[in-house]
XYZ file of C-alpha atoms in Angstrom:
657
model
C -21.764 18.057 -29.522
C -22.654 19.981 -26.417
C -20.431 17.728 -24.320
C -17.389 19.515 -25.776
C -18.541 22.832 -24.304
C -17.373 21.802 -20.821
C -13.763 21.366 -21.961
C -10.971 23.918 -21.970
C -8.861 24.401 -25.106
C -6.284 21.696 -24.304
C -8.886 19.212 -23.126
C -10.868 19.811 -26.333
C -7.743 19.250 -28.414
C -7.033 15.974 -26.622
C -10.629 14.772 -26.919
C -11.053 15.496 -30.624
C -8.026 13.640 -31.975
C -9.645 10.662 -33.694
C -6.930 8.704 -35.474
C -3.299 7.935 -34.726
C -1.243 7.645 -31.574
C -1.896 10.123 -28.783
C -0.199 10.807 -25.466
C -2.462 12.776 -23.140
C -0.291 14.121 -20.336
C -2.823 14.814 -17.618
C -1.405 16.451 -14.502
C -3.020 16.038 -11.092
C -6.513 17.518 -10.925
C -6.650 18.463 -14.621
C -9.837 16.538 -15.400
C -8.301 13.592 -17.239
C -11.212 11.207 -16.634
C -13.725 13.764 -17.922
C -11.532 14.391 -20.975
C -11.047 10.677 -21.652
C -14.769 9.936 -21.460
C -15.501 12.915 -23.683
C -13.002 11.549 -26.224
C -14.912 8.259 -26.322
C -18.170 10.154 -26.787
C -16.572 12.180 -29.587
C -15.427 9.008 -31.367
C -18.948 7.579 -31.202
C -20.472 10.865 -32.380
C -18.104 10.786 -35.381
C -19.209 7.377 -36.538
C -16.917 5.005 -34.676
C -19.012 2.010 -33.540
C -18.978 1.836 -29.739
C -18.195 -1.900 -29.812
C -14.900 -1.155 -31.582
C -13.619 0.922 -28.661
C -11.516 -0.677 -25.936
C -10.791 1.263 -22.745
C -8.255 -0.367 -20.409
C -7.973 0.631 -16.751
C -6.166 -0.626 -13.658
C -9.046 -1.179 -11.246
C -12.528 -2.610 -11.572
C -13.821 0.448 -9.737
C -12.355 2.795 -12.369
C -13.759 0.635 -15.185
C -17.229 0.669 -13.619
C -17.107 4.433 -13.104
C -16.151 4.987 -16.728
C -18.939 2.720 -17.993
C -21.494 4.627 -15.925
C -20.231 8.006 -17.100
C -20.223 6.847 -20.716
C -23.869 5.863 -20.452
C -24.697 9.287 -19.032
C -22.896 10.902 -22.005
C -24.029 8.780 -24.970
C -26.853 6.601 -23.652
C -27.083 2.927 -24.603
C -24.046 3.170 -26.911
C -21.923 3.578 -23.812
C -22.769 0.024 -22.712
C -21.188 -1.359 -25.901
C -17.768 0.126 -25.137
C -15.437 -2.467 -23.610
C -14.115 -0.853 -20.420
C -12.125 -3.337 -18.349
C -8.884 -3.976 -16.527
C -6.046 -5.619 -18.461
C -6.561 -8.915 -16.630
C -10.349 -8.977 -17.004
C -9.993 -8.261 -20.714
C -7.452 -11.054 -21.223
C -9.676 -13.598 -19.470
C -12.712 -12.464 -21.442
C -10.808 -13.072 -24.682
C -9.592 -16.495 -23.514
C -13.153 -17.585 -22.909
C -14.525 -16.177 -26.156
C -11.758 -17.631 -28.333
C -11.244 -20.886 -26.443
C -12.878 -23.107 -29.051
C -11.469 -21.329 -32.090
C -7.903 -21.466 -30.791
C -8.252 -24.885 -29.096
C -7.220 -23.405 -25.790
C -7.352 -25.469 -22.606
C -9.858 -24.466 -19.959
C -7.730 -22.465 -17.574
C -8.325 -22.291 -13.858
C -7.439 -18.911 -12.417
C -5.461 -19.041 -9.184
C -6.224 -16.264 -6.741
C -3.471 -15.090 -4.401
C -4.431 -17.676 -1.788
C -4.401 -20.571 -4.268
C -1.117 -19.408 -5.783
C 0.404 -19.110 -2.319
C -0.692 -22.648 -1.465
C 0.704 -24.063 -4.707
C 4.062 -22.336 -4.348
C 4.272 -23.376 -0.701
C 3.718 -27.015 -1.598
C 6.314 -26.958 -4.394
C 8.823 -25.271 -2.100
C 8.241 -27.770 0.709
C 8.540 -30.784 -1.572
C 11.847 -29.519 -2.906
C 13.291 -28.664 0.510
C 12.177 -31.988 2.033
C 14.228 -33.782 -0.595
C 17.212 -31.448 -0.477
C 20.486 -31.744 1.418
C 20.082 -28.311 3.024
C 20.445 -28.081 6.800
C 17.582 -27.104 9.087
C 18.961 -23.584 9.454
C 19.422 -23.255 5.685
C 15.836 -24.377 5.155
C 14.634 -21.688 7.568
C 16.725 -19.107 5.757
C 15.546 -20.196 2.306
C 13.518 -17.453 0.536
C 9.882 -17.555 1.665
C 6.895 -17.973 -0.625
C 6.245 -14.230 -0.862
C 9.753 -13.598 -2.172
C 9.558 -16.495 -4.638
C 6.252 -15.229 -5.997
C 7.762 -11.769 -6.293
C 10.619 -13.149 -8.425
C 8.123 -14.776 -10.790
C 6.032 -11.615 -10.968
C 9.023 -9.432 -11.812
C 10.167 -11.902 -14.461
C 6.791 -11.889 -16.215
C 5.806 -8.258 -15.865
C 9.228 -6.899 -16.769
C 9.678 -9.559 -19.469
C 13.057 -10.744 -18.214
C 14.457 -14.154 -17.309
C 14.031 -15.518 -13.799
C 17.793 -15.234 -13.388
C 17.645 -11.565 -14.312
C 14.739 -11.013 -11.906
C 16.768 -12.546 -9.069
C 19.706 -10.294 -9.906
C 17.452 -7.232 -9.966
C 16.140 -7.840 -6.451
C 18.119 -6.443 -3.544
C 17.991 -9.703 -1.592
C 21.191 -11.409 -0.545
C 19.410 -14.592 0.532
C 18.054 -14.958 -2.997
C 21.552 -14.599 -4.373
C 22.886 -17.212 -1.929
C 20.316 -19.805 -3.008
C 20.033 -18.838 -6.666
C 20.416 -22.367 -8.088
C 17.961 -23.886 -5.628
C 15.444 -21.086 -6.250
C 15.659 -21.661 -9.998
C 14.780 -25.334 -9.513
C 11.817 -24.517 -7.240
C 10.431 -21.989 -9.712
C 10.935 -24.372 -12.628
C 8.925 -27.028 -10.780
C 6.262 -24.437 -9.942
C 5.823 -23.438 -13.587
C 5.739 -27.088 -14.686
C 2.983 -27.878 -12.187
C 0.873 -24.927 -13.357
C 1.263 -25.999 -16.951
C 0.318 -29.608 -16.127
C -2.844 -28.549 -14.320
C -3.732 -25.627 -16.665
C -3.465 -23.184 -13.768
C -2.910 -19.493 -14.503
C -2.130 -16.616 -12.182
C -3.090 -13.019 -12.888
C 0.355 -12.417 -14.335
C 0.082 -15.566 -16.456
C -3.110 -14.300 -18.062
C -1.288 -11.375 -19.619
C 1.754 -13.470 -20.556
C -0.456 -16.010 -22.366
C -2.470 -13.240 -23.985
C 0.741 -11.722 -25.382
C 1.876 -15.162 -26.565
C -1.403 -15.635 -28.442
C -1.070 -12.249 -30.131
C 2.447 -13.177 -31.204
C 1.925 -16.778 -32.244
C -1.618 -16.879 -33.628
C -1.969 -14.497 -36.609
C -5.678 -15.238 -36.849
C -6.134 -14.140 -33.230
C -4.145 -10.940 -33.704
C -6.101 -10.127 -36.869
C -9.380 -10.685 -35.066
C -8.323 -8.454 -32.169
C -7.127 -5.705 -34.532
C -10.423 -5.672 -36.424
C -12.584 -6.005 -33.363
C -10.952 -3.173 -31.383
C -9.930 -0.467 -33.838
C -9.581 2.215 -31.144
C -7.728 1.458 -27.931
C -7.300 3.726 -24.923
C -5.332 3.150 -21.726
C -5.902 5.080 -18.515
C -3.152 5.606 -15.893
C -0.531 4.756 -18.497
C 2.306 5.695 -16.142
C 1.428 2.552 -14.156
C 1.859 0.121 -17.060
C 4.655 -2.418 -17.040
C 6.720 -3.853 -19.891
C 4.279 -6.730 -20.459
C 1.235 -4.457 -20.708
C 3.044 -2.081 -23.069
C 3.888 -4.964 -25.414
C 0.226 -5.995 -25.458
C -0.883 -2.450 -26.282
C 1.685 -2.193 -29.060
C 0.585 -5.426 -30.735
C -3.127 -4.723 -30.315
C -2.833 -1.371 -32.077
C -0.085 -2.075 -34.604
C -2.413 -2.592 -37.568
C -4.939 0.226 -36.962
C -2.477 2.638 -35.371
C -5.091 4.082 -33.025
C -3.864 4.220 -29.454
C -4.545 6.941 -26.912
C -2.775 6.726 -23.552
C -3.514 8.964 -20.590
C -1.224 9.475 -17.657
C 1.096 11.619 -15.580
C 4.728 10.658 -15.192
C 4.842 12.674 -11.960
C 2.379 10.195 -10.425
C 4.275 7.028 -11.290
C 4.644 5.466 -7.815
C 4.177 1.745 -8.365
C 7.664 0.555 -9.240
C 7.228 -2.142 -6.559
C 4.457 -3.560 -8.773
C 6.817 -3.502 -11.788
C 5.347 -0.303 -13.247
C 7.844 1.146 -15.732
C 7.916 4.931 -15.942
C 9.953 4.661 -19.148
C 6.768 3.648 -20.982
C 5.373 7.146 -20.685
C 8.714 8.969 -20.810
C 9.713 7.359 -24.138
C 6.276 7.203 -25.766
C 7.189 9.792 -28.390
C 10.313 7.853 -29.343
C 8.471 4.557 -29.711
C 5.525 6.063 -31.589
C 7.017 8.657 -33.974
C 4.596 11.296 -35.164
C 2.254 10.826 -32.203
C 0.074 13.647 -30.906
C 1.129 14.953 -27.499
C -1.301 17.092 -25.524
C -0.539 18.408 -22.038
C -3.363 19.192 -19.640
C -2.041 21.717 -17.134
C -5.176 23.584 -16.051
C -5.761 22.288 -12.548
C -9.306 22.321 -11.157
C -8.526 20.873 -7.740
C -5.997 22.993 -5.897
C -5.151 26.611 -5.229
C -2.178 28.125 -7.027
C -0.316 28.379 -3.738
C -0.513 24.611 -3.264
C 0.531 24.003 -6.860
C 3.497 26.332 -6.382
C 4.892 23.828 -3.871
C 4.423 20.781 -6.100
C 5.612 22.648 -9.209
C 8.767 23.828 -7.434
C 9.493 20.341 -6.181
C 9.294 18.751 -9.633
C 11.229 21.511 -11.384
C 14.495 19.918 -10.300
C 13.482 16.320 -10.904
C 16.202 14.598 -12.919
C 13.690 12.693 -15.034
C 10.221 13.573 -16.217
C 8.353 15.654 -18.757
C 8.459 19.366 -17.794
C 5.075 20.815 -16.896
C 3.755 23.561 -14.653
C 0.213 23.169 -13.355
C -1.933 26.301 -13.312
C -4.831 26.811 -10.914
C -8.011 28.813 -11.222
C -8.103 29.626 -7.524
C -5.933 31.338 -4.969
C -5.716 30.750 -1.241
C -3.403 30.610 1.742
C 0.211 29.613 1.348
C 0.926 26.111 2.624
C 2.491 25.937 6.075
C 5.669 24.142 7.011
C 5.364 23.293 10.712
C 8.349 22.198 12.755
C 7.571 20.435 16.041
C 9.920 19.135 18.702
C 8.876 15.472 18.552
C 6.198 13.010 17.422
C 3.862 13.729 20.302
C 3.924 17.467 19.787
C 3.431 16.982 16.050
C 0.378 14.806 16.731
C -1.006 17.242 19.286
C -0.575 20.155 16.891
C -2.126 18.264 13.993
C -5.227 17.113 15.848
C -5.678 20.570 17.394
C -5.688 22.065 13.872
C -8.140 19.410 12.681
C -10.570 20.351 15.470
C -10.017 24.055 14.873
C -10.930 23.684 11.200
C -13.904 21.530 12.107
C -15.181 24.368 14.279
C -14.678 26.678 11.293
C -17.029 24.518 9.235
C -14.623 22.133 7.481
C -15.930 18.615 8.061
C -13.584 15.951 9.383
C -14.147 13.906 6.229
C -12.830 16.836 4.191
C -9.499 16.648 6.024
C -6.800 14.025 5.585
C -3.511 13.059 7.218
C -1.098 11.473 4.728
C 1.810 9.272 5.799
C 4.497 7.418 3.864
C 4.054 4.166 5.823
C 1.017 2.906 7.724
C 2.825 2.749 11.094
C 3.827 6.413 10.731
C 0.452 7.580 12.027
C 0.580 5.852 15.441
C 0.885 9.038 17.515
C -1.789 10.819 15.478
C -4.175 7.900 15.953
C -3.645 7.981 19.697
C -4.077 11.735 19.856
C -7.342 11.364 17.939
C -8.467 8.862 20.543
C -7.443 11.183 23.375
C -9.267 14.138 21.887
C -12.263 12.033 20.761
C -11.784 12.767 17.063
C -13.289 9.928 14.972
C -11.063 8.680 12.172
C -10.848 6.053 9.461
C -7.647 4.604 8.099
C -6.804 3.774 4.500
C -3.851 1.474 3.915
C -2.689 -0.756 6.760
C -4.087 -1.492 10.217
C -4.624 0.975 12.988
C -1.701 0.998 15.404
C -3.722 -0.642 18.193
C -4.675 -3.420 15.741
C -1.053 -4.464 15.130
C -0.412 -7.933 16.545
C 2.548 -6.787 18.642
C 0.446 -4.066 20.246
C -2.485 -6.423 20.884
C -0.100 -8.794 22.662
C 1.184 -6.045 24.946
C -2.371 -4.919 25.674
C -3.302 -8.500 26.580
C -0.509 -8.660 29.162
C -1.604 -5.319 30.601
C -5.183 -6.555 30.845
C -3.965 -9.566 32.802
C -2.332 -7.168 35.257
C -5.812 -5.784 35.949
C -7.710 -9.060 35.868
C -5.920 -12.407 35.898
C -9.185 -14.138 34.923
C -9.581 -12.234 31.638
C -10.224 -15.156 29.263
C -9.823 -13.182 26.039
C -6.454 -11.844 27.154
C -5.299 -15.295 28.229
C -6.363 -16.820 24.914
C -4.315 -14.191 23.053
C -1.267 -14.862 25.254
C -1.408 -18.647 25.494
C -1.673 -19.246 21.766
C 1.859 -17.825 21.398
C 3.446 -20.581 23.505
C 4.945 -23.376 21.379
C 3.434 -26.700 22.428
C 0.115 -25.353 23.702
C -2.792 -26.179 21.428
C -6.468 -25.314 21.386
C -7.554 -28.156 23.683
C -4.985 -27.241 26.346
C -5.972 -23.582 26.148
C -9.600 -24.588 26.759
C -8.567 -26.651 29.827
C -6.620 -23.725 31.245
C -9.448 -21.287 30.595
C -11.931 -23.564 32.382
C -9.803 -23.500 35.545
C -8.943 -19.791 35.316
C -12.453 -18.861 36.350
C -11.699 -20.011 39.867
C -7.942 -19.962 40.230
C -6.728 -17.128 38.007
C -3.057 -16.858 37.104
C -2.103 -19.674 39.479
C -3.214 -22.158 36.802
C -0.490 -20.876 34.514
C 2.092 -20.546 37.279
C 1.540 -24.136 38.491
C -0.088 -26.041 35.613
C 0.761 -29.522 36.963
C -1.125 -28.720 40.161
C -4.277 -28.362 38.054
C -3.653 -31.530 36.002
C -2.587 -29.609 32.913
C -0.330 -31.638 30.617
C 3.429 -31.973 31.114
C 3.897 -30.584 27.606
C 2.009 -27.420 28.578
C 3.920 -27.151 31.843
C 7.189 -27.291 29.917
C 5.996 -24.635 27.499
C 5.045 -22.368 30.422
C 8.250 -23.017 32.385
C 9.549 -19.441 32.184
C 6.197 -17.747 32.718
C 6.616 -17.536 36.493
C 9.852 -15.561 36.179
C 8.253 -13.228 33.667
C 5.133 -12.739 35.792
C 7.189 -11.910 38.856
C 9.199 -9.313 36.914
C 6.036 -7.982 35.241
C 4.217 -7.456 38.555
C 7.244 -5.734 40.119
C 7.087 -2.939 37.565
C 5.374 0.114 39.008
C 4.918 2.040 35.764
C 2.999 1.223 32.622
C 6.144 1.721 30.557
C 7.991 -0.769 32.789
C 5.297 -3.398 32.329
C 5.385 -2.855 28.562
C 9.165 -3.321 28.599
C 8.814 -6.595 30.515
C 6.082 -7.788 28.123
C 8.287 -6.902 25.162
C 11.214 -8.945 26.497
C 9.014 -11.961 27.238
C 7.180 -11.887 23.920
C 10.494 -11.457 22.111
C 11.742 -14.636 23.809
C 8.563 -16.456 22.793
C 9.139 -15.455 19.177
C 12.679 -16.852 19.368
C 11.305 -20.127 20.757
C 8.702 -20.256 17.996
C 11.388 -19.698 15.401
C 13.581 -22.474 16.813
C 10.751 -25.017 16.871
C 8.854 -24.349 13.659
C 9.459 -26.075 10.369
C 6.756 -24.092 8.600
C 8.046 -21.601 6.057
C 4.919 -19.511 6.516
C 5.485 -19.352 10.262
C 9.148 -18.424 9.825
C 8.102 -15.532 7.597
C 5.493 -14.364 10.130
C 7.875 -14.633 13.089
C 10.656 -12.681 11.382
C 8.265 -9.860 10.473
C 6.829 -9.811 13.989
C 10.294 -9.692 15.589
C 11.354 -6.843 13.309
C 8.299 -4.780 14.231
C 8.340 -5.533 17.961
C 10.948 -3.091 19.299
C 9.668 -0.127 17.294
C 6.023 -0.733 18.178
C 6.824 -1.160 21.872
C 8.924 1.993 21.949
C 5.958 3.918 20.556
C 3.612 2.228 23.005
C 5.857 3.120 25.960
C 6.022 6.662 24.706
C 2.247 6.737 24.548
C 2.051 5.493 28.114
C 3.792 8.721 29.125
C 2.334 10.032 32.330
C -0.510 7.517 32.647
C -1.130 7.075 36.339
C -2.232 3.467 36.038
C -2.616 0.560 33.661
C -6.369 1.134 33.716
C -6.048 4.776 32.688
C -3.657 3.877 29.894
C -5.849 1.117 28.498
C -8.955 3.259 28.712
C -7.235 5.968 26.693
C -5.520 3.580 24.309
C -8.337 1.384 23.169
C -11.190 3.865 23.424
C -12.883 3.359 20.105
C -12.545 6.609 18.203
C -13.280 4.925 14.890
C -16.195 6.378 13.015
C -19.470 4.699 13.919
C -21.030 2.528 11.264
C -23.037 4.691 8.938
C -21.460 7.892 10.225
C -19.609 9.707 7.475
C -17.821 12.545 9.248
C -14.436 11.187 10.243
C -10.859 12.312 9.734
C -9.095 10.292 7.035
C -5.653 8.900 7.886
C -4.087 7.360 4.801
C -0.868 6.168 3.256
C 0.101 8.143 0.170
C -0.366 5.113 -2.078
C -3.903 4.585 -0.788
C -4.659 8.281 -1.296
C -3.791 8.313 -5.009
C -6.789 9.487 -7.016
C -8.451 11.059 -3.963
C -8.673 14.667 -2.776
C -9.542 16.648 0.360
C -10.054 20.301 1.230
C -7.281 20.131 3.813
C -4.268 17.827 3.724
C -1.667 17.358 6.460
C 1.501 15.684 5.166
C 3.200 14.101 8.163
C 7.006 13.845 8.318
C 8.103 15.176 4.890
C 11.698 14.395 5.850
C 14.685 12.617 4.326
C 14.409 9.797 6.816
C 10.844 8.949 5.675
C 10.499 10.190 2.100
C 13.968 8.914 1.401
C 16.258 10.962 -0.751
C 17.673 7.621 -1.800
C 21.107 6.157 -1.505
C 24.027 7.451 -3.567
C 23.827 5.794 -6.928
C 20.169 4.796 -6.535
C 18.663 7.489 -8.708
C 15.539 5.466 -9.481
C 14.614 5.153 -5.814
C 15.210 8.854 -5.259
C 13.069 9.780 -8.251
C 10.194 7.576 -7.096
C 10.293 8.967 -3.554
C 10.039 12.467 -5.023
C 6.978 11.392 -6.997
C 5.388 9.809 -3.929
C 5.718 13.096 -2.060
C 4.346 14.897 -5.128
C 1.233 12.714 -5.058
C 0.767 13.598 -1.387
C 1.026 17.341 -2.052
C -1.427 17.284 -4.957
C -4.257 15.741 -2.905
C -4.961 19.114 -1.235
C -7.635 21.438 -2.590
C -7.579 24.587 -0.447
C -5.194 24.180 2.518
C -2.060 22.163 3.161
C 0.298 21.747 6.088
C 3.590 19.853 6.105
C 4.359 18.791 9.655
C 7.862 17.796 10.703
C 9.023 16.437 14.057
C 12.638 17.370 14.700
C 13.004 14.162 16.716
C 10.908 11.226 15.655
C 10.491 7.528 16.264
C 11.705 5.457 13.312
C 12.226 1.693 13.329
C 12.322 1.607 17.088
C 14.847 4.412 17.495
C 14.602 8.135 18.135
C 16.272 9.917 15.236
C 16.944 13.518 14.305
C 14.968 14.336 11.180
C 15.916 16.610 8.287
C 13.511 18.250 5.899
C 13.513 16.479 2.546
C 15.748 18.070 -0.051
C 12.757 17.793 -2.384
C 11.298 20.747 -0.464
C 14.262 23.069 -0.744
C 12.198 25.965 -2.157
C 11.247 27.549 1.174
C 9.775 30.657 -0.433
C 6.606 28.723 -1.305
C 5.755 28.102 2.382
C 4.401 30.272 5.119
C 6.676 31.067 8.022
C 7.949 28.122 9.981
C 5.682 27.293 12.895
C 7.108 25.823 16.086
C 5.203 24.047 18.825
C 5.526 25.234 22.368
C 7.327 22.725 24.582
C 5.381 19.978 26.277
C 4.492 20.834 29.881
C 5.451 17.762 31.907
C 3.700 19.116 35.008
C 0.298 19.780 33.519
C 0.567 17.089 30.890
C -0.504 19.489 28.151
C 1.077 21.117 25.132
C 0.086 24.619 26.006
C -0.643 25.851 22.508
C 1.387 26.922 19.513
C 3.018 29.932 17.990
C 4.130 30.818 14.481
């Protein structure tokens, strides 16, 4: 068994436990996938038929990777191991046992189908209700209703309990009505034999519980069960695992409680924290030898988790040493972005490729200034998790108005603007665009003059006032402010006119994002001498060219999980972003700590935590405070402070430590 030679002592111990329950606590970068695959190979080498091994994962990509690695370890036997996601496995069993169990032929609803079904049920109920127009607009949207159902099924609680668990006052206000809508929704699915992804697991659990012949068949067929990323399992998945393995008693779970960051998907960290209690006599093996990061980086993450109120104590140990991580304090967002991109370029010149460097943010919009600085300094980048800032709808609207200031015959800009006016449809837009070629903005200012419909003229009634105010503004920031006010009014008009629940949901989200996005955009405008200069700098495509691999990675922490880079820049590790939680909300605080932990453990050789003393947050400039999670300052290099921005030269002048 040469494949065991590549394992350290703890990995070997974890891989060679054949029978019984096993909890493999695999810290970040400790080689858990390699150990798990080796365990499968060891089982096969010791006489366990490959077809009796079930390996459950959370993504199709992970399942495919494991299948490929198994084949490279044990050859053709590896193809007989069932390596699938929970949902894929459940559907496979439904199809195979359909005849034997007299199961109906289910139709799987994807998210789009499920959304459509729920929307129709909701509309039918509201159309027949006595609720007022304003109450109907306020009624919980489809996304919230689907979330209630998901929580109920994945956490194995009643719908009533799921509503109570959600911090949503509107849900509470319409509890009785919501219960009726969801009851009708479930009845319609049952009538049509529709199942959602959540339903697949619920029905699978029901079959295990209610059909002894099915449970017996599953127990004999899969005598050895393993689950990867166990910290991400929910209550429903844990119950399935428990029933599947009850007879044979062979279950190996692999995970890291410190990387449990999917509570919003109903992941239950208690599954891994209480595993020993629920499976008495189980083997527990901790993998702490880290092969990814330097000890100096691990010192930061270790120190942060030492004072976590929940979790299984562990200290990761590295094989390598390097520079101490740096905690960099900058004056504001712009200086933080300038510093960060300057360091990225500096390291690139030192031989560290852009693709080996990553900027991690808590929320997708948190990277706006960095994205713009990358554009300014011609640093190509790719973004994981969320749209680029310039791709946000609010920003595209503002850009369209600015483009019209340069060219009032810009058809693409007009199409973007006109489609936001209630009462103007595609045909009218085409009529206006046809006449714009000759007459420009005058068509919109005086639509009746050009035989455009009365309905369109009414919709455009306030455009003249806006355009006059817009043109009066002599600065880019002023024009953005005028565009913000006008678009905000359009959103209000859309809200007042629409009866579509989907539109109400979109409008509310857009209105919430508008002020913050425009404040950032105005800030970006800074000292731009003209609209043309600003737009040239703003929309210059710094995205990596197709087929070109060397680009800086900008990612949310959640999208970065499972990935690693030589250099990681954690942007805004502050209380206001990585929330310390509200008093009494210990669960939120604990999860935010783990999210920051995941960010820190993505770095291999160098790490910088970059804080802006004043930062833009939700449309307001706020004073930031370093997260209390990072209270151990002795694990950082000396605080680095950016030199003040030079308003005369328009440069940042450099940095000092």
